[in-house]
Amino acid sequence: MKFVSILMGSKSDYEVMKESAKILEKFGVAHELIITSALRSPNRTKDYIQNAESKGAKVFIAAAGMAACLAGVVASQTTKPVIGVPLKGGAMDGLDAMLSTIQMPSGIPVATMTLGKAGAVNSAYLAMQILAIEDEELRVKLLEDRILKAKKVETDSLDVELIIKDNLCKLG
Ligand code: RP5
């Protein structure tokens, strides 16, 4: 069974990363979620990745703050796509985690999202876009979601917009 695997370095990461799981849930995409740390539980992390891959994990999402090496370690253990979500906290409130997650050595990529909830949500969308390459039903769902998002921009604007209707007045 194909699924998306979400790993996070600590229970303190769950508050943000549940937003990623919520999006996958909304689109009916199977997923797992596990707390495992690259530094505190390296053996558990390695074993989990191998096991998840053999069960059908197609994309890994890895979230961590501070030293934030989880996504890099996951990428070192699999050739499946790895999406990194840096989390706030630490001495530089997430900038440290962002730089750590993004700066992978050549040949071992991690697709790094932005910090916080937007990063968590986007990790789910990117994982689904990867799955949708070979899943027409999911591709259509993602397309419909984009249409809804575009409509929401229009309806949100209607609440506040001021447009000059008269175009008789030419500039220049
Ligand atoms: C990282 O250190 C975790 O991913 C978390 O973001 C951060 C702090 O962890 P806790 O001290 O809250 O467990 O490894």
GROMACS .gro file of C-alpha atoms and ligand atoms in nm:
model
  186
    1MET     CA    1   0.000   0.000   0.000
    2LYS     CA    2   0.143   0.339  -0.097
    3PHE     CA    3   0.156   0.606   0.170
    4VAL     CA    4   0.329   0.922   0.288
    5SER     CA    5   0.547   0.897   0.597
    6ILE     CA    6   0.571   1.193   0.836
    7LEU     CA    7   0.857   1.188   1.085
    8MET     CA    8   0.920   1.447   1.354
    9GLY     CA    9   1.204   1.484   1.598
   10SER     CA   10   1.002   1.551   1.913
   11LYS     CA   11   0.650   1.552   2.054
   12SER     CA   12   0.691   1.930   2.073
   13ASP     CA   13   0.683   1.930   1.689
   14TYR     CA   14   0.340   1.769   1.671
   15GLU     CA   15   0.139   2.089   1.715
   16VAL     CA   16   0.274   2.215   1.380
   17MET     CA   17   0.307   1.884   1.199
   18LYS     CA   18  -0.051   1.774   1.264
   19GLU     CA   19  -0.135   2.039   1.001
   20SER     CA   20   0.049   1.829   0.743
   21ALA     CA   21  -0.141   1.516   0.844
   22LYS     CA   22  -0.471   1.707   0.831
   23ILE     CA   23  -0.417   1.799   0.465
   24LEU     CA   24  -0.331   1.441   0.369
   25GLU     CA   25  -0.641   1.326   0.559
   26LYS     CA   26  -0.857   1.582   0.376
   27PHE     CA   27  -0.742   1.446   0.039
   28GLY     CA   28  -0.777   1.083   0.149
   29VAL     CA   29  -0.406   1.011   0.118
   30ALA     CA   30  -0.278   0.732   0.343
   31HIS     CA   31  -0.007   0.838   0.582
   32GLU     CA   32   0.189   0.741   0.889
   33LEU     CA   33   0.315   0.975   1.158
   34ILE     CA   34   0.597   0.893   1.397
   35ILE     CA   35   0.822   1.067   1.648
   36THR     CA   36   1.181   0.965   1.603
   37SER     CA   37   1.494   1.169   1.639
   38ALA     CA   38   1.808   1.166   1.426
   39LEU     CA   39   2.018   1.239   1.734
   40ARG     CA   40   1.825   1.094   2.028
   41SER     CA   41   1.710   0.772   1.864
   42PRO     CA   42   1.931   0.710   1.558
   43ASN     CA   43   1.870   0.333   1.546
   44ARG     CA   44   1.492   0.373   1.570
   45THR     CA   45   1.507   0.631   1.290
   46LYS     CA   46   1.709   0.407   1.060
   47ASP     CA   47   1.495   0.100   1.132
   48TYR     CA   48   1.175   0.294   1.078
   49ILE     CA   49   1.283   0.428   0.738
   50GLN     CA   50   1.378   0.081   0.613
   51ASN     CA   51   1.055  -0.068   0.742
   52ALA     CA   52   0.835   0.214   0.605
   53GLU     CA   53   0.997   0.186   0.263
   54SER     CA   54   0.938  -0.187   0.250
   55LYS     CA   55   0.571  -0.133   0.349
   56GLY     CA   56   0.518   0.120   0.066
   57ALA     CA   57   0.623   0.467   0.179
   58LYS     CA   58   0.659   0.671  -0.142
   59VAL     CA   59   0.752   1.010   0.005
   60PHE     CA   60   0.901   1.104   0.342
   61ILE     CA   61   0.827   1.428   0.524
   62ALA     CA   62   1.073   1.502   0.804
   63ALA     CA   63   1.029   1.788   1.049
   64ALA     CA   64   1.267   1.910   1.316
   65GLY     CA   65   1.387   2.221   1.491
   66MET     CA   66   1.723   2.336   1.631
   67ALA     CA   67   2.006   2.126   1.474
   68ALA     CA   68   1.734   1.983   1.249
   69CYS     CA   69   1.929   1.693   1.102
   70LEU     CA   70   1.631   1.456   1.074
   71ALA     CA   71   1.545   1.532   0.711
   72GLY     CA   72   1.909   1.494   0.609
   73VAL     CA   73   1.941   1.164   0.789
   74VAL     CA   74   1.622   1.035   0.628
   75ALA     CA   75   1.758   1.141   0.288
   76SER     CA   76   2.078   0.952   0.360
   77GLN     CA   77   1.879   0.631   0.414
   78THR     CA   78   1.640   0.634   0.118
   79THR     CA   79   1.621   0.729  -0.249
   80LYS     CA   80   1.252   0.821  -0.211
   81PRO     CA   81   1.182   1.197  -0.219
   82VAL     CA   82   1.238   1.365   0.119
   83ILE     CA   83   1.062   1.688   0.213
   84GLY     CA   84   1.209   1.878   0.506
   85VAL     CA   85   1.011   2.104   0.736
   86PRO     CA   86   1.225   2.326   0.958
   87LEU     CA   87   1.054   2.424   1.283
   88LYS     CA   88   1.076   2.730   1.504
   89GLY     CA   89   1.251   2.729   1.839
   90GLY     CA   90   1.620   2.727   1.920
   91ALA     CA   91   1.862   3.017   1.940
   92MET     CA   92   1.755   3.174   1.610
   93ASP     CA   93   1.387   3.085   1.625
   94GLY     CA   94   1.394   2.854   1.325
   95LEU     CA   95   1.646   3.026   1.099
   96ASP     CA   96   1.903   2.778   1.231
   97ALA     CA   97   1.674   2.483   1.149
   98MET     CA   98   1.598   2.625   0.805
   99LEU     CA   99   1.965   2.663   0.716
  100SER     CA  100   2.041   2.319   0.853
  101THR     CA  101   1.759   2.151   0.660
  102ILE     CA  102   1.833   2.324   0.330
  103GLN     CA  103   2.211   2.285   0.322
  104MET     CA  104   2.242   1.930   0.198
  105PRO     CA  105   2.556   1.808   0.026
  106SER     CA  106   2.545   1.754  -0.349
  107GLY     CA  107   2.369   1.429  -0.441
  108ILE     CA  108   2.156   1.391  -0.126
  109PRO     CA  109   1.864   1.631  -0.175
  110VAL     CA  110   1.601   1.748   0.072
  111ALA     CA  111   1.316   1.962  -0.062
  112THR     CA  112   1.301   2.224   0.212
  113MET     CA  113   0.976   2.399   0.301
  114THR     CA  114   0.934   2.723   0.486
  115LEU     CA  115   0.898   2.747   0.865
  116GLY     CA  116   0.592   2.670   1.068
  117LYS     CA  117   0.236   2.592   0.963
  118ALA     CA  118   0.281   2.702   0.600
  119GLY     CA  119   0.578   2.465   0.572
  120ALA     CA  120   0.383   2.180   0.728
  121VAL     CA  121   0.086   2.234   0.496
  122ASN     CA  122   0.308   2.270   0.190
  123SER     CA  123   0.493   1.950   0.277
  124ALA     CA  124   0.165   1.764   0.242
  125TYR     CA  125   0.081   1.936  -0.087
  126LEU     CA  126   0.424   1.866  -0.233
  127ALA     CA  127   0.404   1.502  -0.124
  128MET     CA  128   0.066   1.473  -0.297
  129GLN     CA  129   0.196   1.643  -0.612
  130ILE     CA  130   0.472   1.382  -0.625
  131LEU     CA  131   0.219   1.098  -0.581
  132ALA     CA  132  -0.012   1.260  -0.837
  133ILE     CA  133   0.246   1.209  -1.113
  134GLU     CA  134   0.116   0.853  -1.123
  135ASP     CA  135  -0.227   0.902  -0.967
  136GLU     CA  136  -0.482   1.065  -1.196
  137GLU     CA  137  -0.755   1.080  -0.930
  138LEU     CA  138  -0.527   1.270  -0.695
  139ARG     CA  139  -0.412   1.501  -0.975
  140VAL     CA  140  -0.774   1.600  -1.042
  141LYS     CA  141  -0.836   1.659  -0.671
  142LEU     CA  142  -0.534   1.888  -0.656
  143LEU     CA  143  -0.654   2.074  -0.964
  144GLU     CA  144  -0.999   2.125  -0.807
  145ASP     CA  145  -0.832   2.255  -0.493
  146ARG     CA  146  -0.642   2.514  -0.698
  147ILE     CA  147  -0.970   2.628  -0.858
  148LEU     CA  148  -1.127   2.668  -0.512
  149LYS     CA  149  -0.825   2.865  -0.394
  150ALA     CA  150  -0.850   3.101  -0.693
  151LYS     CA  151  -1.224   3.149  -0.628
  152LYS     CA  152  -1.154   3.229  -0.263
  153VAL     CA  153  -0.916   3.508  -0.366
  154GLU     CA  154  -1.200   3.659  -0.570
  155THR     CA  155  -1.462   3.630  -0.294
  156ASP     CA  156  -1.218   3.763  -0.031
  157SER     CA  157  -1.144   4.058  -0.255
  158LEU     CA  158  -1.515   4.132  -0.303
  159ASP     CA  159  -1.535   4.205   0.071
  160VAL     CA  160  -1.280   4.483   0.052
  161GLU     CA  161  -1.202   4.580  -0.307
  162LEU     CA  162  -1.242   4.925  -0.452
  163ILE     CA  163  -1.223   4.931  -0.831
  164ILE     CA  164  -1.270   5.241  -1.045
  165LYS     CA  165  -1.521   5.121  -1.306
  166ASP     CA  166  -1.504   5.424  -1.531
  167ASN     CA  167  -1.217   5.383  -1.777
  168LEU     CA  168  -1.290   5.701  -1.978
  169CYS     CA  169  -1.019   5.884  -1.793
  170LYS     CA  170  -0.697   5.800  -1.977
  171LEU     CA  171  -0.357   5.854  -1.824
  172GLY     CA  172  -0.076   6.024  -2.015
  173RP5     C1  173   1.457   1.884   1.767
  173RP5     O1  174   1.476   1.966   1.876
  173RP5     C2  175   1.312   1.852   1.767
  173RP5     O2  176   1.269   1.826   1.638
  173RP5     C3  177   1.247   1.975   1.823
  173RP5     O3  178   1.202   2.061   1.720
  173RP5     C4  179   1.358   2.041   1.900
  173RP5     C5  180   1.333   2.048   2.047
  173RP5     O4  181   1.294   1.923   2.095
  173RP5     P1  182   1.241   1.906   2.244
  173RP5     O5  183   1.354   1.948   2.334
  173RP5     O6  184   1.119   1.992   2.257
  173RP5     O7  185   1.208   1.759   2.258
  173RP5     O8  186   1.532   1.768   1.774
   0.00000   0.00000   0.00000
